[in-house]
């Protein structure tokens, strides 16, 4: 029997509301009725490092056809920890982003910026025993979006992380320090807590820059921890 204490319950006040009128798409995406509690599945898939390709973590090269991706070369790194500050080892991280011109390789993206034939904009990696991760990419460009007239999304990278269970899955976005578009973005500011917004911003890590190669940004990530008892519906398994 697994004697580890269960996950801390989610604090709904620590997350942005599902309905954020400034973010127009949330009007259609947010639930209109009370939420229904569901049983929480503690177990999660176990990912193996050997299942990843040698270049899965290198977005500069993993889709190269005739040379590396175009753009400012970056190394993004940091630690993944749980809510109690403990490292989360062997966590699968999936990342995706726009190219240097601000365009995604997706048929619904009709922005006028050109596609880079050597850049798919996606990759995956795993944390090590200390919860450390790193990957290589190019700085994504800002892009226009039809929320309101002439709005632009700040440069960002999407992250999906899997911890020790489904309750530790996190999907979020990482931004870059100094980007003036962060202050104007209604998606960012659906979060009311300025400290939490700062937690989404990666900082330049000059000590980790690679000479004549890549700038470095550090972003530490916090997943949920294990301690309190979960709510369970009648008949749920122990």
PDB file of C-alpha atoms in Angstrom:
ATOM      1  CA  UNK A   1       0.000   0.000   0.000  1.00  0.00           C
ATOM      2  CA  UNK A   2       1.228   3.477  -0.848  1.00  0.00           C
ATOM      3  CA  UNK A   3       1.784   5.286   2.469  1.00  0.00           C
ATOM      4  CA  UNK A   4       2.679   8.629   0.930  1.00  0.00           C
ATOM      5  CA  UNK A   5       0.388  11.444   2.062  1.00  0.00           C
ATOM      6  CA  UNK A   6      -2.076  12.554  -0.632  1.00  0.00           C
ATOM      7  CA  UNK A   7      -2.000  15.726  -2.670  1.00  0.00           C
ATOM      8  CA  UNK A   8      -2.734  19.121  -1.226  1.00  0.00           C
ATOM      9  CA  UNK A   9      -6.193  20.242  -2.354  1.00  0.00           C
ATOM     10  CA  UNK A  10      -6.300  22.909  -5.021  1.00  0.00           C
ATOM     11  CA  UNK A  11      -6.919  26.450  -3.810  1.00  0.00           C
ATOM     12  CA  UNK A  12      -9.384  27.948  -6.343  1.00  0.00           C
ATOM     13  CA  UNK A  13      -8.588  31.479  -5.169  1.00  0.00           C
ATOM     14  CA  UNK A  14      -4.982  31.063  -6.299  1.00  0.00           C
ATOM     15  CA  UNK A  15      -6.007  30.647  -9.954  1.00  0.00           C
ATOM     16  CA  UNK A  16      -7.540  33.117 -12.394  1.00  0.00           C
ATOM     17  CA  UNK A  17     -11.312  32.883 -12.801  1.00  0.00           C
ATOM     18  CA  UNK A  18     -12.673  30.824 -15.666  1.00  0.00           C
ATOM     19  CA  UNK A  19     -14.603  33.879 -16.839  1.00  0.00           C
ATOM     20  CA  UNK A  20     -12.363  36.905 -17.429  1.00  0.00           C
ATOM     21  CA  UNK A  21     -14.337  39.436 -19.542  1.00  0.00           C
ATOM     22  CA  UNK A  22     -11.159  41.168 -20.728  1.00  0.00           C
ATOM     23  CA  UNK A  23     -10.127  37.864 -22.322  1.00  0.00           C
ATOM     24  CA  UNK A  24     -12.967  37.575 -24.820  1.00  0.00           C
ATOM     25  CA  UNK A  25     -12.606  33.855 -25.593  1.00  0.00           C
ATOM     26  CA  UNK A  26     -13.189  32.969 -21.939  1.00  0.00           C
ATOM     27  CA  UNK A  27     -16.820  34.054 -22.301  1.00  0.00           C
ATOM     28  CA  UNK A  28     -17.486  30.988 -24.481  1.00  0.00           C
ATOM     29  CA  UNK A  29     -15.040  28.662 -22.707  1.00  0.00           C
ATOM     30  CA  UNK A  30     -16.044  29.241 -19.085  1.00  0.00           C
ATOM     31  CA  UNK A  31     -18.620  26.955 -17.395  1.00  0.00           C
ATOM     32  CA  UNK A  32     -22.076  28.436 -16.926  1.00  0.00           C
ATOM     33  CA  UNK A  33     -23.196  26.022 -14.199  1.00  0.00           C
ATOM     34  CA  UNK A  34     -21.800  24.902 -10.861  1.00  0.00           C
ATOM     35  CA  UNK A  35     -18.829  22.547 -11.084  1.00  0.00           C
ATOM     36  CA  UNK A  36     -19.344  18.868 -10.292  1.00  0.00           C
ATOM     37  CA  UNK A  37     -16.773  17.176  -7.989  1.00  0.00           C
ATOM     38  CA  UNK A  38     -15.083  14.155  -9.558  1.00  0.00           C
ATOM     39  CA  UNK A  39     -12.926  11.383  -8.177  1.00  0.00           C
ATOM     40  CA  UNK A  40      -9.245  12.282  -8.484  1.00  0.00           C
ATOM     41  CA  UNK A  41      -6.938   9.741 -10.052  1.00  0.00           C
ATOM     42  CA  UNK A  42      -3.688   9.804  -8.087  1.00  0.00           C
ATOM     43  CA  UNK A  43      -1.686   7.551 -10.383  1.00  0.00           C
ATOM     44  CA  UNK A  44      -0.109   8.889 -13.560  1.00  0.00           C
ATOM     45  CA  UNK A  45       1.800   7.406 -16.486  1.00  0.00           C
ATOM     46  CA  UNK A  46       5.486   6.749 -15.902  1.00  0.00           C
ATOM     47  CA  UNK A  47       7.578   8.250 -18.669  1.00  0.00           C
ATOM     48  CA  UNK A  48      10.938   6.793 -19.602  1.00  0.00           C
ATOM     49  CA  UNK A  49      13.921   8.856 -20.639  1.00  0.00           C
ATOM     50  CA  UNK A  50      14.772   6.336 -23.336  1.00  0.00           C
ATOM     51  CA  UNK A  51      11.444   7.065 -25.039  1.00  0.00           C
ATOM     52  CA  UNK A  52      12.632  10.589 -25.899  1.00  0.00           C
ATOM     53  CA  UNK A  53      14.601  11.380 -29.026  1.00  0.00           C
ATOM     54  CA  UNK A  54      18.137  12.742 -28.832  1.00  0.00           C
ATOM     55  CA  UNK A  55      16.998  16.148 -30.156  1.00  0.00           C
ATOM     56  CA  UNK A  56      13.539  16.340 -28.576  1.00  0.00           C
ATOM     57  CA  UNK A  57      14.833  19.009 -26.157  1.00  0.00           C
ATOM     58  CA  UNK A  58      16.490  21.070 -28.920  1.00  0.00           C
ATOM     59  CA  UNK A  59      13.858  23.065 -30.829  1.00  0.00           C
ATOM     60  CA  UNK A  60      16.625  24.729 -32.836  1.00  0.00           C
ATOM     61  CA  UNK A  61      17.551  21.434 -34.488  1.00  0.00           C
ATOM     62  CA  UNK A  62      14.764  18.908 -33.951  1.00  0.00           C
ATOM     63  CA  UNK A  63      12.930  19.922 -37.148  1.00  0.00           C
ATOM     64  CA  UNK A  64      15.866  21.198 -39.162  1.00  0.00           C
ATOM     65  CA  UNK A  65      15.735  20.402 -42.877  1.00  0.00           C
ATOM     66  CA  UNK A  66      18.378  22.663 -44.357  1.00  0.00           C
ATOM     67  CA  UNK A  67      19.913  24.323 -41.289  1.00  0.00           C
ATOM     68  CA  UNK A  68      19.037  25.465 -37.793  1.00  0.00           C
ATOM     69  CA  UNK A  69      15.945  27.485 -36.908  1.00  0.00           C
ATOM     70  CA  UNK A  70      16.138  31.243 -37.483  1.00  0.00           C
ATOM     71  CA  UNK A  71      16.073  33.559 -34.480  1.00  0.00           C
ATOM     72  CA  UNK A  72      17.749  34.534 -31.244  1.00  0.00           C
ATOM     73  CA  UNK A  73      19.122  31.329 -29.732  1.00  0.00           C
ATOM     74  CA  UNK A  74      18.071  30.634 -26.134  1.00  0.00           C
ATOM     75  CA  UNK A  75      18.761  28.180 -23.358  1.00  0.00           C
ATOM     76  CA  UNK A  76      15.790  27.924 -20.961  1.00  0.00           C
ATOM     77  CA  UNK A  77      16.407  26.117 -17.680  1.00  0.00           C
ATOM     78  CA  UNK A  78      15.308  25.819 -14.062  1.00  0.00           C
ATOM     79  CA  UNK A  79      13.965  23.448 -11.429  1.00  0.00           C
ATOM     80  CA  UNK A  80      10.553  21.829 -11.017  1.00  0.00           C
ATOM     81  CA  UNK A  81       9.478  21.544  -7.377  1.00  0.00           C
ATOM     82  CA  UNK A  82       6.292  20.588  -5.615  1.00  0.00           C
ATOM     83  CA  UNK A  83       4.264  22.905  -3.407  1.00  0.00           C
ATOM     84  CA  UNK A  84       6.431  22.001  -0.411  1.00  0.00           C
ATOM     85  CA  UNK A  85       9.665  22.876  -2.201  1.00  0.00           C
ATOM     86  CA  UNK A  86      10.803  19.320  -2.925  1.00  0.00           C
ATOM     87  CA  UNK A  87      12.285  18.489  -6.367  1.00  0.00           C
ATOM     88  CA  UNK A  88      10.048  16.630  -8.816  1.00  0.00           C
ATOM     89  CA  UNK A  89      12.275  14.106 -10.629  1.00  0.00           C
ATOM     90  CA  UNK A  90      11.484  12.432 -13.960  1.00  0.00           C
ATOM     91  CA  UNK A  91       8.667  14.832 -14.810  1.00  0.00           C
ATOM     92  CA  UNK A  92       7.791  14.993 -18.492  1.00  0.00           C
ATOM     93  CA  UNK A  93       7.752  18.565 -19.839  1.00  0.00           C
ATOM     94  CA  UNK A  94       6.228  19.358 -23.232  1.00  0.00           C
ATOM     95  CA  UNK A  95       6.795  22.798 -24.778  1.00  0.00           C
ATOM     96  CA  UNK A  96       5.390  24.559 -27.829  1.00  0.00           C
ATOM     97  CA  UNK A  97       5.670  28.096 -29.174  1.00  0.00           C
ATOM     98  CA  UNK A  98       5.516  30.460 -32.130  1.00  0.00           C
ATOM     99  CA  UNK A  99       8.571  30.975 -34.325  1.00  0.00           C
ATOM    100  CA  UNK A 100      10.822  34.045 -34.306  1.00  0.00           C
ATOM    101  CA  UNK A 101       8.294  35.933 -36.442  1.00  0.00           C
ATOM    102  CA  UNK A 102       5.417  35.143 -34.085  1.00  0.00           C
ATOM    103  CA  UNK A 103       3.714  32.435 -36.147  1.00  0.00           C
ATOM    104  CA  UNK A 104       2.715  28.914 -35.122  1.00  0.00           C
ATOM    105  CA  UNK A 105       3.004  25.954 -37.436  1.00  0.00           C
ATOM    106  CA  UNK A 106      -0.744  25.397 -37.351  1.00  0.00           C
ATOM    107  CA  UNK A 107      -3.259  25.582 -40.208  1.00  0.00           C
ATOM    108  CA  UNK A 108      -5.478  28.020 -38.296  1.00  0.00           C
ATOM    109  CA  UNK A 109      -2.671  30.517 -37.767  1.00  0.00           C
ATOM    110  CA  UNK A 110      -3.069  32.972 -40.639  1.00  0.00           C
ATOM    111  CA  UNK A 111      -0.715  35.686 -39.358  1.00  0.00           C
ATOM    112  CA  UNK A 112       1.292  37.203 -42.217  1.00  0.00           C
ATOM    113  CA  UNK A 113       4.679  36.368 -40.689  1.00  0.00           C
ATOM    114  CA  UNK A 114       6.446  33.607 -42.662  1.00  0.00           C
ATOM    115  CA  UNK A 115       6.882  30.049 -41.445  1.00  0.00           C
ATOM    116  CA  UNK A 116      10.385  28.798 -40.764  1.00  0.00           C
ATOM    117  CA  UNK A 117      10.825  25.482 -42.628  1.00  0.00           C
ATOM    118  CA  UNK A 118      13.443  24.459 -40.043  1.00  0.00           C
ATOM    119  CA  UNK A 119      11.298  25.089 -36.965  1.00  0.00           C
ATOM    120  CA  UNK A 120       8.253  23.116 -35.797  1.00  0.00           C
ATOM    121  CA  UNK A 121       7.942  24.935 -32.473  1.00  0.00           C
ATOM    122  CA  UNK A 122       7.552  21.913 -30.193  1.00  0.00           C
ATOM    123  CA  UNK A 123       9.713  19.681 -28.038  1.00  0.00           C
ATOM    124  CA  UNK A 124       9.799  17.568 -24.904  1.00  0.00           C
ATOM    125  CA  UNK A 125      12.208  16.732 -22.115  1.00  0.00           C
ATOM    126  CA  UNK A 126      12.375  15.313 -18.588  1.00  0.00           C
ATOM    127  CA  UNK A 127      13.640  16.606 -15.273  1.00  0.00           C
ATOM    128  CA  UNK A 128      16.635  14.881 -13.690  1.00  0.00           C
ATOM    129  CA  UNK A 129      16.880  13.451 -10.167  1.00  0.00           C
ATOM    130  CA  UNK A 130      17.121  16.977  -8.710  1.00  0.00           C
ATOM    131  CA  UNK A 131      14.133  18.270 -10.674  1.00  0.00           C
ATOM    132  CA  UNK A 132      16.383  20.246 -13.063  1.00  0.00           C
ATOM    133  CA  UNK A 133      15.400  20.787 -16.699  1.00  0.00           C
ATOM    134  CA  UNK A 134      16.762  22.608 -19.723  1.00  0.00           C
ATOM    135  CA  UNK A 135      16.009  22.957 -23.405  1.00  0.00           C
ATOM    136  CA  UNK A 136      17.201  24.992 -26.379  1.00  0.00           C
ATOM    137  CA  UNK A 137      14.985  27.130 -28.557  1.00  0.00           C
ATOM    138  CA  UNK A 138      14.690  30.498 -30.263  1.00  0.00           C
ATOM    139  CA  UNK A 139      12.947  33.505 -28.792  1.00  0.00           C
ATOM    140  CA  UNK A 140       9.325  33.458 -29.987  1.00  0.00           C
ATOM    141  CA  UNK A 141       7.959  36.608 -31.587  1.00  0.00           C
ATOM    142  CA  UNK A 142       4.929  38.576 -30.450  1.00  0.00           C
ATOM    143  CA  UNK A 143       1.831  38.133 -32.598  1.00  0.00           C
ATOM    144  CA  UNK A 144      -1.520  39.854 -33.145  1.00  0.00           C
ATOM    145  CA  UNK A 145      -4.724  38.260 -31.884  1.00  0.00           C
ATOM    146  CA  UNK A 146      -8.384  39.183 -32.385  1.00  0.00           C
ATOM    147  CA  UNK A 147      -9.349  39.753 -28.753  1.00  0.00           C
ATOM    148  CA  UNK A 148      -9.867  43.450 -29.433  1.00  0.00           C
ATOM    149  CA  UNK A 149      -8.564  45.781 -32.093  1.00  0.00           C
ATOM    150  CA  UNK A 150      -4.776  45.752 -32.638  1.00  0.00           C
ATOM    151  CA  UNK A 151      -3.829  43.649 -29.612  1.00  0.00           C
ATOM    152  CA  UNK A 152      -0.565  41.708 -29.458  1.00  0.00           C
ATOM    153  CA  UNK A 153       0.358  38.753 -27.283  1.00  0.00           C
ATOM    154  CA  UNK A 154       3.690  39.036 -25.475  1.00  0.00           C
ATOM    155  CA  UNK A 155       6.376  36.523 -26.411  1.00  0.00           C
ATOM    156  CA  UNK A 156       5.727  33.290 -24.525  1.00  0.00           C
ATOM    157  CA  UNK A 157       6.385  29.558 -24.436  1.00  0.00           C
ATOM    158  CA  UNK A 158       3.652  27.055 -23.520  1.00  0.00           C
ATOM    159  CA  UNK A 159       4.503  24.367 -20.957  1.00  0.00           C
ATOM    160  CA  UNK A 160       2.666  21.167 -20.049  1.00  0.00           C
ATOM    161  CA  UNK A 161       4.146  19.316 -17.072  1.00  0.00           C
ATOM    162  CA  UNK A 162       3.303  15.935 -15.584  1.00  0.00           C
ATOM    163  CA  UNK A 163       4.326  15.258 -11.987  1.00  0.00           C
ATOM    164  CA  UNK A 164       3.632  12.157  -9.903  1.00  0.00           C
ATOM    165  CA  UNK A 165      -0.113  12.104 -10.596  1.00  0.00           C
ATOM    166  CA  UNK A 166      -2.857  13.678 -12.681  1.00  0.00           C
ATOM    167  CA  UNK A 167      -3.439  16.163  -9.845  1.00  0.00           C
ATOM    168  CA  UNK A 168       0.071  17.473 -10.500  1.00  0.00           C
ATOM    169  CA  UNK A 169      -0.423  18.234 -14.198  1.00  0.00           C
ATOM    170  CA  UNK A 170       0.205  21.884 -15.019  1.00  0.00           C
ATOM    171  CA  UNK A 171      -0.406  23.711 -18.300  1.00  0.00           C
ATOM    172  CA  UNK A 172       0.876  27.273 -18.321  1.00  0.00           C
ATOM    173  CA  UNK A 173       2.831  29.927 -20.214  1.00  0.00           C
ATOM    174  CA  UNK A 174       6.272  31.396 -19.578  1.00  0.00           C
ATOM    175  CA  UNK A 175       7.003  35.039 -20.415  1.00  0.00           C
ATOM    176  CA  UNK A 176      10.243  37.020 -20.705  1.00  0.00           C
ATOM    177  CA  UNK A 177      11.299  39.785 -18.358  1.00  0.00           C
ATOM    178  CA  UNK A 178      11.244  43.312 -19.776  1.00  0.00           C
ATOM    179  CA  UNK A 179       8.517  42.648 -22.371  1.00  0.00           C
ATOM    180  CA  UNK A 180       6.225  45.735 -22.380  1.00  0.00           C
ATOM    181  CA  UNK A 181       3.350  43.675 -23.805  1.00  0.00           C
ATOM    182  CA  UNK A 182       3.005  41.741 -20.529  1.00  0.00           C
ATOM    183  CA  UNK A 183       1.428  44.770 -18.867  1.00  0.00           C
ATOM    184  CA  UNK A 184      -1.182  45.008 -21.655  1.00  0.00           C
ATOM    185  CA  UNK A 185      -2.120  41.335 -21.976  1.00  0.00           C
ATOM    186  CA  UNK A 186      -5.653  40.473 -20.730  1.00  0.00           C
ATOM    187  CA  UNK A 187      -4.742  36.787 -20.462  1.00  0.00           C
ATOM    188  CA  UNK A 188      -1.889  37.590 -18.072  1.00  0.00           C
ATOM    189  CA  UNK A 189      -4.041  40.014 -16.112  1.00  0.00           C
ATOM    190  CA  UNK A 190      -6.873  37.568 -15.626  1.00  0.00           C
ATOM    191  CA  UNK A 191      -4.560  36.727 -12.683  1.00  0.00           C
ATOM    192  CA  UNK A 192      -5.286  39.212  -9.914  1.00  0.00           C
ATOM    193  CA  UNK A 193      -2.156  38.575  -7.832  1.00  0.00           C
ATOM    194  CA  UNK A 194       0.902  40.487  -9.080  1.00  0.00           C
ATOM    195  CA  UNK A 195       3.240  38.097  -7.288  1.00  0.00           C
ATOM    196  CA  UNK A 196       1.759  35.186  -9.205  1.00  0.00           C
ATOM    197  CA  UNK A 197       2.215  37.093 -12.461  1.00  0.00           C
ATOM    198  CA  UNK A 198       5.874  37.628 -11.607  1.00  0.00           C
ATOM    199  CA  UNK A 199       6.127  33.869 -11.121  1.00  0.00           C
ATOM    200  CA  UNK A 200       5.298  33.379 -14.819  1.00  0.00           C
ATOM    201  CA  UNK A 201       8.198  35.546 -16.010  1.00  0.00           C
ATOM    202  CA  UNK A 202      11.607  34.055 -16.807  1.00  0.00           C
ATOM    203  CA  UNK A 203      14.662  36.132 -15.944  1.00  0.00           C
ATOM    204  CA  UNK A 204      17.881  36.534 -17.881  1.00  0.00           C
ATOM    205  CA  UNK A 205      20.573  34.302 -16.388  1.00  0.00           C
ATOM    206  CA  UNK A 206      23.762  35.916 -17.612  1.00  0.00           C
ATOM    207  CA  UNK A 207      25.951  33.432 -15.754  1.00  0.00           C
ATOM    208  CA  UNK A 208      24.521  30.604 -17.850  1.00  0.00           C
ATOM    209  CA  UNK A 209      24.902  32.352 -21.236  1.00  0.00           C
ATOM    210  CA  UNK A 210      26.895  30.343 -23.765  1.00  0.00           C
ATOM    211  CA  UNK A 211      29.594  32.428 -25.438  1.00  0.00           C
ATOM    212  CA  UNK A 212      28.963  33.085 -29.133  1.00  0.00           C
ATOM    213  CA  UNK A 213      25.951  30.794 -28.990  1.00  0.00           C
ATOM    214  CA  UNK A 214      22.916  31.306 -26.731  1.00  0.00           C
ATOM    215  CA  UNK A 215      21.434  33.615 -24.138  1.00  0.00           C
ATOM    216  CA  UNK A 216      20.050  31.905 -21.031  1.00  0.00           C
ATOM    217  CA  UNK A 217      16.783  32.398 -19.150  1.00  0.00           C
ATOM    218  CA  UNK A 218      15.922  30.778 -15.841  1.00  0.00           C
ATOM    219  CA  UNK A 219      12.382  29.814 -14.858  1.00  0.00           C
ATOM    220  CA  UNK A 220      11.652  27.719 -11.782  1.00  0.00           C
ATOM    221  CA  UNK A 221       8.303  25.923 -11.744  1.00  0.00           C
ATOM    222  CA  UNK A 222       6.159  24.864  -8.791  1.00  0.00           C
ATOM    223  CA  UNK A 223       3.722  21.963  -8.992  1.00  0.00           C
ATOM    224  CA  UNK A 224       1.308  20.926  -6.283  1.00  0.00           C
ATOM    225  CA  UNK A 225       2.528  19.013  -3.250  1.00  0.00           C
ATOM    226  CA  UNK A 226       1.441  16.040  -1.100  1.00  0.00           C
ATOM    227  CA  UNK A 227      -0.074  16.379   2.356  1.00  0.00           C
ATOM    228  CA  UNK A 228      -3.792  16.927   2.874  1.00  0.00           C
ATOM    229  CA  UNK A 229      -6.630  14.486   2.278  1.00  0.00           C
ATOM    230  CA  UNK A 230      -8.476  14.599  -1.038  1.00  0.00           C
ATOM    231  CA  UNK A 231     -12.250  14.753  -1.232  1.00  0.00           C
ATOM    232  CA  UNK A 232     -13.533  11.431  -2.499  1.00  0.00           C
ATOM    233  CA  UNK A 233     -16.997  10.447  -3.695  1.00  0.00           C
ATOM    234  CA  UNK A 234     -18.713   7.375  -2.209  1.00  0.00           C
ATOM    235  CA  UNK A 235     -17.251   4.192  -3.657  1.00  0.00           C
ATOM    236  CA  UNK A 236     -13.948   5.770  -4.711  1.00  0.00           C
ATOM    237  CA  UNK A 237     -10.963   3.487  -4.354  1.00  0.00           C
ATOM    238  CA  UNK A 238      -8.544   4.010  -1.487  1.00  0.00           C
TER     239      UNK A 238
END
